[in-house]
PDB file of C-alpha atoms in Angstrom:
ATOM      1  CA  UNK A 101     -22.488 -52.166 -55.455  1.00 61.00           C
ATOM      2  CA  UNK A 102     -24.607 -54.675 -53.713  1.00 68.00           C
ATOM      3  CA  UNK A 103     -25.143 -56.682 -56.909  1.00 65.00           C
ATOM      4  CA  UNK A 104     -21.528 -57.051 -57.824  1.00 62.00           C
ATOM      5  CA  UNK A 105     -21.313 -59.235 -54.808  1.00 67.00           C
ATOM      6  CA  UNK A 106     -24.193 -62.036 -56.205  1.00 61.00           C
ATOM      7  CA  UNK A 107     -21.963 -64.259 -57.063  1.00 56.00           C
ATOM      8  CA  UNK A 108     -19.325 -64.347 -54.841  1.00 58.00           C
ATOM      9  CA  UNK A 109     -21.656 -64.722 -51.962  1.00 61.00           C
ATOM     10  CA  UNK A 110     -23.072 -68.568 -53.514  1.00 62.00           C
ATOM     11  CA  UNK A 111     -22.959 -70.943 -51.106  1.00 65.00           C
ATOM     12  CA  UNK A 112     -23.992 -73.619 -54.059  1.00 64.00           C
ATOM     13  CA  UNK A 113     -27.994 -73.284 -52.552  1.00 67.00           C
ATOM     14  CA  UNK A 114     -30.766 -72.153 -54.937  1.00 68.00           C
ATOM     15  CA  UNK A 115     -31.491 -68.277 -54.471  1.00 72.00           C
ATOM     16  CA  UNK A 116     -34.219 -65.488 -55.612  1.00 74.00           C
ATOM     17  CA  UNK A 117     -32.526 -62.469 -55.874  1.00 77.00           C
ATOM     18  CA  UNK A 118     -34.946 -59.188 -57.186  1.00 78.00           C
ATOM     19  CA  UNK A 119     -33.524 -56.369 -57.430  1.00 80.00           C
ATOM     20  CA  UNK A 120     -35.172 -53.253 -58.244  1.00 80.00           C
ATOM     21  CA  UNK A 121     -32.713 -50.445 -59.947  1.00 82.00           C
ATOM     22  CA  UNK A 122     -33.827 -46.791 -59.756  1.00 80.00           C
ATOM     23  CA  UNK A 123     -31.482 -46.152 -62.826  1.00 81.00           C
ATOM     24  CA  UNK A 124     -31.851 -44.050 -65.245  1.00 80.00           C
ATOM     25  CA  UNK A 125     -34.606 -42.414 -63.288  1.00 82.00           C
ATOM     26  CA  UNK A 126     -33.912 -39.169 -62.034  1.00 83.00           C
ATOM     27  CA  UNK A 127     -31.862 -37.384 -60.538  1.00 86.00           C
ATOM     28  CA  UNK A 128     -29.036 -38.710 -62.884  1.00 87.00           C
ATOM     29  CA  UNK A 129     -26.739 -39.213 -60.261  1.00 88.00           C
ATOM     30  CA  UNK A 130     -23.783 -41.223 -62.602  1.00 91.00           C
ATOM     31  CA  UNK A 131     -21.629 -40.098 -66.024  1.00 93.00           C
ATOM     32  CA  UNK A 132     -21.410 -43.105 -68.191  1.00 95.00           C
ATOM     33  CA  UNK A 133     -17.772 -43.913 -66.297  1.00 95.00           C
ATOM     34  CA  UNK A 134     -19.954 -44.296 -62.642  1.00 92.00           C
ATOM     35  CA  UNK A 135     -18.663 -40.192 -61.535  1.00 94.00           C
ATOM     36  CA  UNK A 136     -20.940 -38.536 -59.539  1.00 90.00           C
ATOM     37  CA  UNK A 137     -22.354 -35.409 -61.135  1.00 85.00           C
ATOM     38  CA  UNK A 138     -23.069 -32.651 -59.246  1.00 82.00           C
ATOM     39  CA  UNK A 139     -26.751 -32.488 -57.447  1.00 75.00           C
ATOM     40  CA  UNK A 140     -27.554 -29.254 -60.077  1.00 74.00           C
ATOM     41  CA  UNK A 141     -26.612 -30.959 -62.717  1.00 70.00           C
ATOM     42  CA  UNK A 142     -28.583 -34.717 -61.725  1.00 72.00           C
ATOM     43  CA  UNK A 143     -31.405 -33.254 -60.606  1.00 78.00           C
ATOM     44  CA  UNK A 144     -32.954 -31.980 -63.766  1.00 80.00           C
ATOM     45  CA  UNK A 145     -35.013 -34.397 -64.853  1.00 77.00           C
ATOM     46  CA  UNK A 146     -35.068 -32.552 -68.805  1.00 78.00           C
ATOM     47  CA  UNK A 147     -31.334 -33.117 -69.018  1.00 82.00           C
ATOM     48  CA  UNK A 148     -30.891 -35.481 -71.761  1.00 83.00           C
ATOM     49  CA  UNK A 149     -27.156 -35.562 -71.525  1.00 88.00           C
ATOM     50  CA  UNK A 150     -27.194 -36.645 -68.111  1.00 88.00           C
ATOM     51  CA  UNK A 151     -29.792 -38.809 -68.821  1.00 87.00           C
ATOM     52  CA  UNK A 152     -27.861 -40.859 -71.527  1.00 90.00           C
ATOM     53  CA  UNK A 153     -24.512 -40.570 -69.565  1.00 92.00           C
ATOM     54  CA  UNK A 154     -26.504 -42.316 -66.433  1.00 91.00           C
ATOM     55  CA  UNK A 155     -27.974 -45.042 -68.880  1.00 91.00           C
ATOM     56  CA  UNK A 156     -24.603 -45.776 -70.339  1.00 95.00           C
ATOM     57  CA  UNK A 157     -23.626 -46.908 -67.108  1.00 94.00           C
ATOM     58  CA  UNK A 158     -26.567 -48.465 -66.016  1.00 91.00           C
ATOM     59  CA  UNK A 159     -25.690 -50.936 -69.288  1.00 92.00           C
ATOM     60  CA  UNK A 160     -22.814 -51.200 -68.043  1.00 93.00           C
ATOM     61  CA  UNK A 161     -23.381 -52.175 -64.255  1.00 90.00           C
ATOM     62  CA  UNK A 162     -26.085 -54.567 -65.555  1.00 89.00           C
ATOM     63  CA  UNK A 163     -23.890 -56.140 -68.212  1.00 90.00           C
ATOM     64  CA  UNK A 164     -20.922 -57.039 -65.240  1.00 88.00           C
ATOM     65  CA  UNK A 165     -23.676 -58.107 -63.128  1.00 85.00           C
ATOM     66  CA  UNK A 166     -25.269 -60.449 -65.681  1.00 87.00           C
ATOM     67  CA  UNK A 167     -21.595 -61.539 -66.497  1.00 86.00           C
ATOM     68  CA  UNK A 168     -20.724 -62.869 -62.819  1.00 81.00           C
ATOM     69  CA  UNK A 169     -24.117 -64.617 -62.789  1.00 82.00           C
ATOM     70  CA  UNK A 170     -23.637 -66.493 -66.109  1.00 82.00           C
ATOM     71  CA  UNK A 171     -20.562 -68.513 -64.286  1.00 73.00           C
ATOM     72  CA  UNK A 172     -20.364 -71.448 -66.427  1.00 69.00           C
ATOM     73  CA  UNK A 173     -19.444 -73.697 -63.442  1.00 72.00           C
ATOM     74  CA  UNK A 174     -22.393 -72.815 -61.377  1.00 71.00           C
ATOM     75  CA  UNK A 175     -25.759 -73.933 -61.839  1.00 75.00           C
ATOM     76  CA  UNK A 176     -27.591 -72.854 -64.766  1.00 82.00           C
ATOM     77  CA  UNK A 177     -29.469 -69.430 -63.337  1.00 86.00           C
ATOM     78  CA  UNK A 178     -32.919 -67.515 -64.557  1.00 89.00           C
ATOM     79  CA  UNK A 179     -32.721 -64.547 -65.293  1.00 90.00           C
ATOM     80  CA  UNK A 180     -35.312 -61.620 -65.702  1.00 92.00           C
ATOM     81  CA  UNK A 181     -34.441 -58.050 -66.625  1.00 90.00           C
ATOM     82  CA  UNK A 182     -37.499 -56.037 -66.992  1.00 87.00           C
ATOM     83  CA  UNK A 183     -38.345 -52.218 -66.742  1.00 81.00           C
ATOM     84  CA  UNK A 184     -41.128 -51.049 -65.242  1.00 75.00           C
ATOM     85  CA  UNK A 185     -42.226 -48.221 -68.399  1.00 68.00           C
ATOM     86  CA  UNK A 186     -41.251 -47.547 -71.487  1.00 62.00           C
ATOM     87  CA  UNK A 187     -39.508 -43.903 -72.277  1.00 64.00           C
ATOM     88  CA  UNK A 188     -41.559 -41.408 -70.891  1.00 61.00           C
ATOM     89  CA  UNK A 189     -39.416 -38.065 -70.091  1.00 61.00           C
ATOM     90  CA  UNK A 190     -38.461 -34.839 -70.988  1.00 54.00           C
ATOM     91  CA  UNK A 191     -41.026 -32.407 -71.894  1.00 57.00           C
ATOM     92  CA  UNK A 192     -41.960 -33.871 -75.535  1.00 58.00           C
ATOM     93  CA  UNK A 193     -45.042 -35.731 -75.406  1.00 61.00           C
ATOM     94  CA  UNK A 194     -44.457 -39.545 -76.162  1.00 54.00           C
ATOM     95  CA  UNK A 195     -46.360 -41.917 -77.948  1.00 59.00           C
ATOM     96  CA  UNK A 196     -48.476 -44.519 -75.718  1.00 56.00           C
ATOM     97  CA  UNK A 197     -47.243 -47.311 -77.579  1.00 56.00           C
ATOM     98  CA  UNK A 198     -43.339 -46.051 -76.622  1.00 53.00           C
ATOM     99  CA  UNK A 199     -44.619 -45.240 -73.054  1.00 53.00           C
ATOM    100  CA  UNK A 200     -46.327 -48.645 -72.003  1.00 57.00           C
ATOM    101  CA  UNK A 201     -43.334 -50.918 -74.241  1.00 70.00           C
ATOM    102  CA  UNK A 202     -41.606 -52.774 -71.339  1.00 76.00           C
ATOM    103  CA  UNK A 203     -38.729 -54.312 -72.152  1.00 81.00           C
ATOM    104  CA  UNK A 204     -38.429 -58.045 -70.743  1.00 86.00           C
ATOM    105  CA  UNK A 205     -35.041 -60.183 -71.462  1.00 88.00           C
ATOM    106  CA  UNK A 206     -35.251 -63.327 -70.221  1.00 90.00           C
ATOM    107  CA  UNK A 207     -32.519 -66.156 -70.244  1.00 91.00           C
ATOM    108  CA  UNK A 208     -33.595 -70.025 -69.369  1.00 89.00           C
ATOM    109  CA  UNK A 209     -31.793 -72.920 -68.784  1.00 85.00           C
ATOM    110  CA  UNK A 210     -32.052 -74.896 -72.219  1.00 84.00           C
ATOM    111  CA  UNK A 211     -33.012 -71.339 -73.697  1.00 87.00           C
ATOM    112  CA  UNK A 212     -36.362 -72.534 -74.290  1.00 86.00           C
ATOM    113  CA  UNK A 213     -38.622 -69.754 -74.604  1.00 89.00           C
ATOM    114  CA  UNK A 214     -42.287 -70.653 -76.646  1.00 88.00           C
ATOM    115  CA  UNK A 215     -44.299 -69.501 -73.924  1.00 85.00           C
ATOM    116  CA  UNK A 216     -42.813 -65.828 -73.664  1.00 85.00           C
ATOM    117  CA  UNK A 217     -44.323 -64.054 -76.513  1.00 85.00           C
ATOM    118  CA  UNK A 218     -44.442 -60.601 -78.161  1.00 81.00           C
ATOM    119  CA  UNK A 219     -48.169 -60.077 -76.708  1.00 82.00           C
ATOM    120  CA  UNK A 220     -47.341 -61.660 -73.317  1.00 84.00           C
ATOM    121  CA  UNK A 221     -48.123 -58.717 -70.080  1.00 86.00           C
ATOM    122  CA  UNK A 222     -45.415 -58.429 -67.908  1.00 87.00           C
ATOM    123  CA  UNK A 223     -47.478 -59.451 -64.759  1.00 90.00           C
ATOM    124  CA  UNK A 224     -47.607 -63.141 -66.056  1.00 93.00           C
ATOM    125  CA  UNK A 225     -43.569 -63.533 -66.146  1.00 92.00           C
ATOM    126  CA  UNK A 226     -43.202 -65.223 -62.569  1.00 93.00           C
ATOM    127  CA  UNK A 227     -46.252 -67.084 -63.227  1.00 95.00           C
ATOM    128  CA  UNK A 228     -45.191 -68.494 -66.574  1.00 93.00           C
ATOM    129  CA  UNK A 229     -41.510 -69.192 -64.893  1.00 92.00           C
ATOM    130  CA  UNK A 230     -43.125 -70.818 -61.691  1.00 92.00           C
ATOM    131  CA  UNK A 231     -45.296 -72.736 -63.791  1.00 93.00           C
ATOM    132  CA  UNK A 232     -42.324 -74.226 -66.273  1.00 90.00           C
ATOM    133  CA  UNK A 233     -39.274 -74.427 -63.968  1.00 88.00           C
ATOM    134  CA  UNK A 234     -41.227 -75.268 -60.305  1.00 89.00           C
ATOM    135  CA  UNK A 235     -43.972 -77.062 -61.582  1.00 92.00           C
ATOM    136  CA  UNK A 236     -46.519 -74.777 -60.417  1.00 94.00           C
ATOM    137  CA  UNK A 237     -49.969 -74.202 -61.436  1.00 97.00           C
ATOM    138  CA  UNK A 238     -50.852 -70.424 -61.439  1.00 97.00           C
ATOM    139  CA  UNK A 239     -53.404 -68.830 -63.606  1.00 96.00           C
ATOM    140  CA  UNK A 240     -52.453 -66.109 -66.215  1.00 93.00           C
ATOM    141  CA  UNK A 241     -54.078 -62.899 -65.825  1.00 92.00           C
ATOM    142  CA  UNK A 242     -55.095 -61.317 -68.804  1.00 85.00           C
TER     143      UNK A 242
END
């Protein structure tokens, strides 16, 4: 509920806001409509219908929340939405390569994005944005 409130609360400064969402992870607390399931029910973590109810409304929570912070009449924001893993539940063994696939979104003022590539490792995102938008100087780790 907290980040519903990012946008009302601008007082027209600059602000870092990080946010770190335990969602989907178990338990699956959440059906895709935001009800609570019952603790039985969320706290299997082999469930996959509870699973993909819980990540149906983490889309959706993160889609309003990326929607009040792309206010056209504010300044232009950065935004980063990155996981922390790839897939990796449920008892079937996954591939590495599904496992360790992060997913990054970023969006940029000017939507310039050349130095974000495919390869790029997700502890070089702040750098690279520090760098580009703050004028920094940090090394990239490799």
């Amino acid at each position: 509920n907290r980040l519903k409130t990012i946008q009302s609360s601008s007082n027209g400064e600059p602000k870092f806001i990080y946010a770190h969402i335990m969602m989907p992870h178990p338990p699956y607390y959440f059906d895709a409509e935001g009800n609570k399931n019952n603790f039985k029910i969320s706290n299997d973590p082999n469930n996959k219908n509870t699973y993909l109810e819980q990540l149906k409304y983490t889309n959706h929570l993160l889609m309003e929340t990326l929607k009040s912070i792309l206010n056209p009449d504010g300044n232009p924001p950065i935004i980063v939405v990155q996981g922390d893993h790839g897939f990796r539940r449920f008892k079937e063994k996954n591939k590495k390569d599904v496992e360790f696939s992060v997913l990054s979104c970023y969006y940029f003022p000017g939507k310039e994005y050349s130095s974000f590539t495919d390869s790029m490792k997700t502890i070089n995102t702040f750098p690279l944005i520090f760098n580009k938008y703050f004028h920094q100087n940090f090394q990239l780790l490799n």
